[in-house]
Coordinates of C-alpha atoms and ligand atoms in Angstrom, one line a residue:
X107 CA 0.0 0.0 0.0
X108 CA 1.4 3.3 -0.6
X109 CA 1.1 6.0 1.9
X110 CA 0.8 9.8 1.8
X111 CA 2.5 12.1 4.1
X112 CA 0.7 14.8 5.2
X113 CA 1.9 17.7 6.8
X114 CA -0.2 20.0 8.7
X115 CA 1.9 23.4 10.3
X116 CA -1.0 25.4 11.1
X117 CA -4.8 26.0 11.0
X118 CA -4.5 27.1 7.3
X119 CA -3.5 23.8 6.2
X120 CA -6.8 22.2 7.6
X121 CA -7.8 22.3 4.0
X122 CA -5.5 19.1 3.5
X123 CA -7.5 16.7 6.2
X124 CA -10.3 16.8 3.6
X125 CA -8.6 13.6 1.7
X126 CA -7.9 11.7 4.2
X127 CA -11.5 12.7 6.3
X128 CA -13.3 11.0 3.3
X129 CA -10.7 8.0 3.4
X130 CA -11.5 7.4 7.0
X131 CA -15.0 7.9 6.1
X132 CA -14.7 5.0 3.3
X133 CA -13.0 2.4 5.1
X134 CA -9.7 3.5 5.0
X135 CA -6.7 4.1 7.4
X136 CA -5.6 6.9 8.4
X137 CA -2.8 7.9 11.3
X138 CA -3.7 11.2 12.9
X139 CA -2.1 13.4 16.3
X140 CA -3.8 13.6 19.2
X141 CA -3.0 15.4 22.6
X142 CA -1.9 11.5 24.1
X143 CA -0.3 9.8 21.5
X144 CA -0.6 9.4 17.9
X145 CA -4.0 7.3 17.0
X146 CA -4.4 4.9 13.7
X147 CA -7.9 5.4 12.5
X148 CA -10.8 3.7 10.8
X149 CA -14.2 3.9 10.6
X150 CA -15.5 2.0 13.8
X151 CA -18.9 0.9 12.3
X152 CA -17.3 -0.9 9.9
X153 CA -16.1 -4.4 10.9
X154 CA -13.6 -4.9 7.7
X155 CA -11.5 -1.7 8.6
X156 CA -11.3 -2.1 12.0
X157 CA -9.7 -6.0 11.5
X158 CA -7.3 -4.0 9.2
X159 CA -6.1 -2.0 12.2
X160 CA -5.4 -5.3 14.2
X161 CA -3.7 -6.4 10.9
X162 CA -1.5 -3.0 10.7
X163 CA -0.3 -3.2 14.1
X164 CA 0.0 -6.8 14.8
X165 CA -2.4 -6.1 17.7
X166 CA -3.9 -9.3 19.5
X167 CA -7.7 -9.3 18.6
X168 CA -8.8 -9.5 22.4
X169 CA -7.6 -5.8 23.0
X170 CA -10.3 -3.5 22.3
X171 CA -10.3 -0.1 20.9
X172 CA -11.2 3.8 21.8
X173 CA -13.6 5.0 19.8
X174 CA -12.8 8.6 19.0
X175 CA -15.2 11.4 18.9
X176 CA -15.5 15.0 17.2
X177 CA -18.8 16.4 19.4
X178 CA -20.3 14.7 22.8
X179 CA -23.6 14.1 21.0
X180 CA -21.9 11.7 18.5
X181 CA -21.0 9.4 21.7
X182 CA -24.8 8.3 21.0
X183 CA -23.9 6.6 18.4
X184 CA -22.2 3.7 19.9
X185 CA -23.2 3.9 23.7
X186 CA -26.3 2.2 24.8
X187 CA -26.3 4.5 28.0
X188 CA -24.7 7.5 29.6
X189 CA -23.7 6.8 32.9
X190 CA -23.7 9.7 35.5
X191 CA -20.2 9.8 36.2
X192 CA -19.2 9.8 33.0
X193 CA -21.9 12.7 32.1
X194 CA -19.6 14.7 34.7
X195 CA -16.4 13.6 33.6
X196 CA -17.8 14.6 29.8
X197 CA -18.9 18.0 31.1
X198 CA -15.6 19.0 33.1
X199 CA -12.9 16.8 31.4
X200 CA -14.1 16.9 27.6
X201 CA -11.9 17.9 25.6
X202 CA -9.1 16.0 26.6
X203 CA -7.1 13.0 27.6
X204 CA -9.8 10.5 28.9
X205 CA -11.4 8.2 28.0
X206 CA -15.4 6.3 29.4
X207 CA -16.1 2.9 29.5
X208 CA -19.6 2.9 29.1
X209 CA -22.4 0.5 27.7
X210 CA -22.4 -0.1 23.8
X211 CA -24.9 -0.4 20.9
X212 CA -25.2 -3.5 19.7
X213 CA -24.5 -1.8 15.9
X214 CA -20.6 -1.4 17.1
X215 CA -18.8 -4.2 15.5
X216 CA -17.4 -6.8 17.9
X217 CA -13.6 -6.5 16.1
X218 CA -14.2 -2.8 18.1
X219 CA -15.2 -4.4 22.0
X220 CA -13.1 -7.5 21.7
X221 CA -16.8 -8.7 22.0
X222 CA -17.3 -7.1 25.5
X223 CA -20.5 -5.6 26.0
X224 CA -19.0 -1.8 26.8
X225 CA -17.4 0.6 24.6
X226 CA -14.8 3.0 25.1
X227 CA -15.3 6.8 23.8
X228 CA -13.1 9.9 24.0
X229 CA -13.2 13.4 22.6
X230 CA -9.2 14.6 21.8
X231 CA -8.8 18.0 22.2
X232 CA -6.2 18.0 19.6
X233 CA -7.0 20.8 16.9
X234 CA -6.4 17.8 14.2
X235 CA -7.7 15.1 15.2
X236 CA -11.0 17.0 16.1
X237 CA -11.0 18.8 12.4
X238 CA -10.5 15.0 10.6
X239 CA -12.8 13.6 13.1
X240 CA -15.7 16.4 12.6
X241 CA -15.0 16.0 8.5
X242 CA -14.8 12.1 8.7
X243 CA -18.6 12.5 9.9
X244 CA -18.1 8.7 11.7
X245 CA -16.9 7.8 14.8
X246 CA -13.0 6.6 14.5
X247 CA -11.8 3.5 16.1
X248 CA -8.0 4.6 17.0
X249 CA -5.4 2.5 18.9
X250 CA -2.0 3.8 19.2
X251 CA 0.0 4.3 15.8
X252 CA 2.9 2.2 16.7
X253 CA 4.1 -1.7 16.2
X254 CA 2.1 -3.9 18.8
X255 CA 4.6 -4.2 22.1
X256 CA 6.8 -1.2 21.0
X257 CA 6.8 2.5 22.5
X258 CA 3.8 4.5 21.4
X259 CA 4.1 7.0 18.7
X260 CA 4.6 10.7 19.7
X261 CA 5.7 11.7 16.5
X262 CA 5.3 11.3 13.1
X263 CA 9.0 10.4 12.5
X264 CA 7.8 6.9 14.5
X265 CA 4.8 6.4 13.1
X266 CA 6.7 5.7 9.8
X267 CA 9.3 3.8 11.5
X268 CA 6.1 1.5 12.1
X269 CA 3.5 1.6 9.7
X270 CA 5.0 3.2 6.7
X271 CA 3.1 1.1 3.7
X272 CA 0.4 -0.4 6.3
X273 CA -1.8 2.7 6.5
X274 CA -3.1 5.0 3.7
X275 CA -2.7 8.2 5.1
X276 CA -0.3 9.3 8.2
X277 CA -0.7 13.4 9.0
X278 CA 2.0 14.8 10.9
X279 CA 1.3 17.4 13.2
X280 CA 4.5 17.5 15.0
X281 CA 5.0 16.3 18.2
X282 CA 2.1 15.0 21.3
X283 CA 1.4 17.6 24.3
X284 CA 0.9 15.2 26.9
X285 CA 3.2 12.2 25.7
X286 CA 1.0 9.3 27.3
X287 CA -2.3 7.3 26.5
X288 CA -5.7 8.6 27.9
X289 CA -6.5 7.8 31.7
X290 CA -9.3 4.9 31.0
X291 CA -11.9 5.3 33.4
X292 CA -15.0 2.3 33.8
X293 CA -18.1 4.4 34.3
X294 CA -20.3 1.1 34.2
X295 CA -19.3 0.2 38.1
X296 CA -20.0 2.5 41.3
X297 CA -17.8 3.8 41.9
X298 CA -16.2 5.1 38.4
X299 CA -12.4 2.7 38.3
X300 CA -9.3 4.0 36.9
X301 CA -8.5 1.1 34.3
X302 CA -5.8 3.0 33.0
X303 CA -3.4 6.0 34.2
X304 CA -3.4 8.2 32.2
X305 CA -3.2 11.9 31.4
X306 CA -6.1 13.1 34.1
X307 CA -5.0 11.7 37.3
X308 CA -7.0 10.4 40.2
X309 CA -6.5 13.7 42.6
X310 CA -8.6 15.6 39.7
X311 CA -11.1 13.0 39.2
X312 CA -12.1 12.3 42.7
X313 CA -12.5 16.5 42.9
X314 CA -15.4 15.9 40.8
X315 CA -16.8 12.1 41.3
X316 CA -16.1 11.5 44.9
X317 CA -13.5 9.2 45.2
X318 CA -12.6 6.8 42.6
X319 CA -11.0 3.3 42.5
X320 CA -8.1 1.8 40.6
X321 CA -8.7 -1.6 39.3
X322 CA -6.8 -3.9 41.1
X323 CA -5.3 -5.5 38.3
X324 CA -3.1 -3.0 38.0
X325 CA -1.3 -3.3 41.2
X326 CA -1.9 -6.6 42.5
X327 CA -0.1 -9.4 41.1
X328 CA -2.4 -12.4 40.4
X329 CA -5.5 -10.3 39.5
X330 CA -6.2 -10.0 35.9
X331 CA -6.7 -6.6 34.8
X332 CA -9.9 -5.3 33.6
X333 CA -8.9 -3.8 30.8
X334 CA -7.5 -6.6 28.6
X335 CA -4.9 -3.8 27.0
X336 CA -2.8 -3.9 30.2
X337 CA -1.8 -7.1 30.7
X338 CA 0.2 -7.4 27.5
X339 CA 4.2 -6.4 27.7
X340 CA 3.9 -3.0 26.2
X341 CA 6.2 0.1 25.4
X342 CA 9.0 -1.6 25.6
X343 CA 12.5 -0.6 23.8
X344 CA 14.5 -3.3 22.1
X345 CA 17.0 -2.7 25.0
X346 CA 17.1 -4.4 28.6
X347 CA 15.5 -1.4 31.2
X348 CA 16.0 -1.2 34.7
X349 CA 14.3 1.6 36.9
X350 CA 15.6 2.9 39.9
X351 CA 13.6 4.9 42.2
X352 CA 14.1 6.4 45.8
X353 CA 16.4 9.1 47.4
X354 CA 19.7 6.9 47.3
X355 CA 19.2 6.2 43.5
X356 CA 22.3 8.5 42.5
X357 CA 25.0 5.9 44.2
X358 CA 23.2 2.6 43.0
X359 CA 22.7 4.0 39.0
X360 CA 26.6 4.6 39.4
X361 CA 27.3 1.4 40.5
X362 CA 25.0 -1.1 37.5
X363 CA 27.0 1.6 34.7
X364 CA 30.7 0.2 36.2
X365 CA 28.6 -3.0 36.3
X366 CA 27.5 -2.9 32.6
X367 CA 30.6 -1.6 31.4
X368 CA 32.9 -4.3 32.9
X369 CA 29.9 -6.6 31.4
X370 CA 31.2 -4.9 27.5
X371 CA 27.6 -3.4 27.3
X372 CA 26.9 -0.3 25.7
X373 CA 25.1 1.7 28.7
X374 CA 22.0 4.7 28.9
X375 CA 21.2 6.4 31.5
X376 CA 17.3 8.4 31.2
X377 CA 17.5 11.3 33.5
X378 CA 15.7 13.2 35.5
X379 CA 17.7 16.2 37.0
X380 CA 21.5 17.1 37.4
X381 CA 23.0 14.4 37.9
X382 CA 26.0 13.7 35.1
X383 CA 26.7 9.8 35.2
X384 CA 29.7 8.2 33.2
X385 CA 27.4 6.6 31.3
X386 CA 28.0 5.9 27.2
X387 CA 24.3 7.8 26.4
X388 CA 22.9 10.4 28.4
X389 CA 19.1 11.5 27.8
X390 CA 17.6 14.5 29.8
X391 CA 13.7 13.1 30.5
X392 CA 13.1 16.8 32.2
X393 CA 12.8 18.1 35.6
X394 CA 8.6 17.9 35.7
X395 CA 6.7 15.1 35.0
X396 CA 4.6 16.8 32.8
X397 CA 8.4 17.1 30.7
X398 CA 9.6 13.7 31.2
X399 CA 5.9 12.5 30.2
X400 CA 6.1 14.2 27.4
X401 CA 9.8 12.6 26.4
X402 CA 9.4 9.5 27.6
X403 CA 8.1 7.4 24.5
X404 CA 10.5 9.9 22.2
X405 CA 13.5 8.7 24.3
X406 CA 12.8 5.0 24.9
X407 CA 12.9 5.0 21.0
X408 CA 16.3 7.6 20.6
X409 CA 18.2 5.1 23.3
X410 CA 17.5 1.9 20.2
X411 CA 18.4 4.0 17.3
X412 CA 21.8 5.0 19.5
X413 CA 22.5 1.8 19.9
X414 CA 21.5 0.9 23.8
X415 CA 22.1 -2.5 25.3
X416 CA 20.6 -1.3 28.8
X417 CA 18.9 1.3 29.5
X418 CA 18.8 2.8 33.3
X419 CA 15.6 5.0 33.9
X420 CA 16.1 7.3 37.0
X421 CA 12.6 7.7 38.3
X422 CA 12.5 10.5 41.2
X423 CA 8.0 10.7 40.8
X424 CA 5.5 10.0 43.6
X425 CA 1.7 9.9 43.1
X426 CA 0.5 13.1 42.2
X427 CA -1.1 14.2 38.8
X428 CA 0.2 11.9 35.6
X429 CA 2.6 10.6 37.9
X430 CA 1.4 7.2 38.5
X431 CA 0.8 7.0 34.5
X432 CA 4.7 7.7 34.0
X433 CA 5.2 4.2 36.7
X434 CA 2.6 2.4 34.8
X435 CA 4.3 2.3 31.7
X436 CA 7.8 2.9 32.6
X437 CA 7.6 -0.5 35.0
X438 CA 5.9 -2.0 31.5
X439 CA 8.2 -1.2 29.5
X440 CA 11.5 -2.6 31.6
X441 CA 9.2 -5.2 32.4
X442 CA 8.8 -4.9 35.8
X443 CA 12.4 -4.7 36.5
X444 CA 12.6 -2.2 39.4
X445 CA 15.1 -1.5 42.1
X446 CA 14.0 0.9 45.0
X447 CA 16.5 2.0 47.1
Ligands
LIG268 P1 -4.7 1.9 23.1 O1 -5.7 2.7 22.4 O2 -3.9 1.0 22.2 O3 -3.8 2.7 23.9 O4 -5.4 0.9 24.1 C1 -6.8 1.2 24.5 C2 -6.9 0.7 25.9 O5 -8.3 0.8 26.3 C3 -6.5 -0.8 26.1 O6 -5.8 -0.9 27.3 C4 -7.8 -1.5 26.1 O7 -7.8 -2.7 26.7 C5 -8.7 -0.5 26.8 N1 -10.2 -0.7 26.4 C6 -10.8 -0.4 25.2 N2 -12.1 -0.7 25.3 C7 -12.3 -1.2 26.5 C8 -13.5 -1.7 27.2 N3 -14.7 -1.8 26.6 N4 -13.4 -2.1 28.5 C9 -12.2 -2.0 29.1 N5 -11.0 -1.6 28.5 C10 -11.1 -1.2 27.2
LIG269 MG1 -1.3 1.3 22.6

């Protein structure tokens, strides 16, 4: 398949999404920018195009999909129901980087649900993504744009590392705002459960619903976690990760580089802060974790291409805001190879 580039710099290129709005419309597959991550789109009500997305990314067939919105009135389309926390979460979170769990109409496709009976739905707040959805006219089924397993796509550059000749259209729209998937949120249980961490943290969501849960698949080992996505091995570099977390890190990261390097391997060290370790690569994640959010996916991707053969992750977050959505997929992607110290 051959696919267009399209680059959009500005508001005055929104001419351009027309092309690929109609192929979406017709069945086609088209990558897009979001505020999260880059999404690869099709037309969720039909069943043939949304199999092509599993096909594209090499994505097991059991991990549903987000269905992607351009107005809150269009959710009706899918959803059977709209629960009352996720009316509140729609009215004060809407725009933006989360997503509802919520009960489906039977006319979404089952290649969408993974045959459960609830849906997923989220508006982006991306400028792009809401132009292409609005001028698509459908609702768009939209995973992340990268390789099954690998980091997700913040940029167009990896998109077409990925899925260059898989998809028909990929628009580039330079690089994600908030770096990481949407928070998933079940609205069909009281009360509402955090499936996934995501960009709208827990602090802001019990504000509004009262206090919310986390599903405890996703800190207790031995419970399967609701949402099928997060029990795959995901995000993860080519390289072997460690983490290391905790106010004594500085002394311990020294000590695995001499480790390592005695070892002949070819050593990276993602920071967070001032520290200058000896080791062969040296990437900056930034001093907030809105930054290192942000860079995380980017860098992950930057340590393969420079040739990393383990890659140490200084982690100096607690549990506030998108923190606990920088652990979640930071743990994933070394595999759950932490030391605390
Ligand atoms: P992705 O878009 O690839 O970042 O993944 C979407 C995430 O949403 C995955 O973790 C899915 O398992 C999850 N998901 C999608 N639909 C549902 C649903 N109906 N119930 C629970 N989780 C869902
Ligand atoms: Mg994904």
């Amino acid at each position: 398949m051959k696919t267009k580039i399209i680059k959009i710099c500005s508001e005055k290129d929104f001419d351009l999404l027309c092309e690929p709005a109609r192929c979406l419309a017709e069945g086609g597959l088209v990558v897009f920018p979001t505020e999260t991550v880059y999404g690869l789109g099709a037309n969720a009500l039909m069943e043939e195009s949304v199999k092509a997305i599993f096909e594209a990314k090499g994505r097991p067939s059991d991990n549903p999909l987000i269905v992607h919105i351009a107005k809150k009135e269009q959710a009706k389309a899918v959803v059977s129901e709209i629960p009352a926390a996720a009316g509140l979460v729609m009215e004060h979170f809407w725009p933006g980087p989360i997503t509802l769990v919520m009960p489906r109409k039977d006319t979404v496709p089952d290649a969408v649900t993974a045959g459960l009976d609830t849906v997923a739905v989220r508006l982006p707040s991306h400028p792009i993504a809401r132009k292409l959805l609005e001028l698509s006219g459908v609702p768009v089924a939209a995973p992340s744009a990268n390789t099954s397993g690998k980091p997700s796509p913040t940029r167009a550059e990896h998109v077409i590392e990925d899925l260059m000749g898989k998809v028909d259209y990929i628009i580039d729209g330079g690089a994600a705002s908030v770096g990481l998937e949407s928070t998933v949120l079940d609205t069909t249980v009281t009360p509402a459960q955090i499936l996934r961490p995501g960009g709208i943290g827990k602090d802001v969501l019990d504000a509004v619903l009262g206090e919310v849960t986390y599903d405890r698949g996703l800190t207790d080992t031995g419970v399967a976690p609701k949402s099928p996505g997060m029990k795959y091995k995901h995000y993860a570099p080519k390289a072997q990760m460690v983490i290391v977390e905790g106010e004594w890190r500085e002394a311990r990261i020294e000590e695995l580089i001499e480790d390592a390097k005695a070892e002949g391997k070819r050593v990276g060290v993602l920071t967070s802060g001032d520290a200058e370790y000896k080791a062969d690569i040296l990437l900056d994640g930034g001093r907030t974790a809105k930054e290192y959010a942000a860079n995380l996916f980017d860098l992950l991707r930057r340590f393969d291409a420079l040739g990393a053969e383990l890659i140490i992750a200084e982690l100096p977050f607690g549990d506030n805001g998108i923190e606990p959505a920088i652990k979640n997929r930071i743990y994933k992607a070394a595999g759950g190879n932490v030391i605390k110290c």
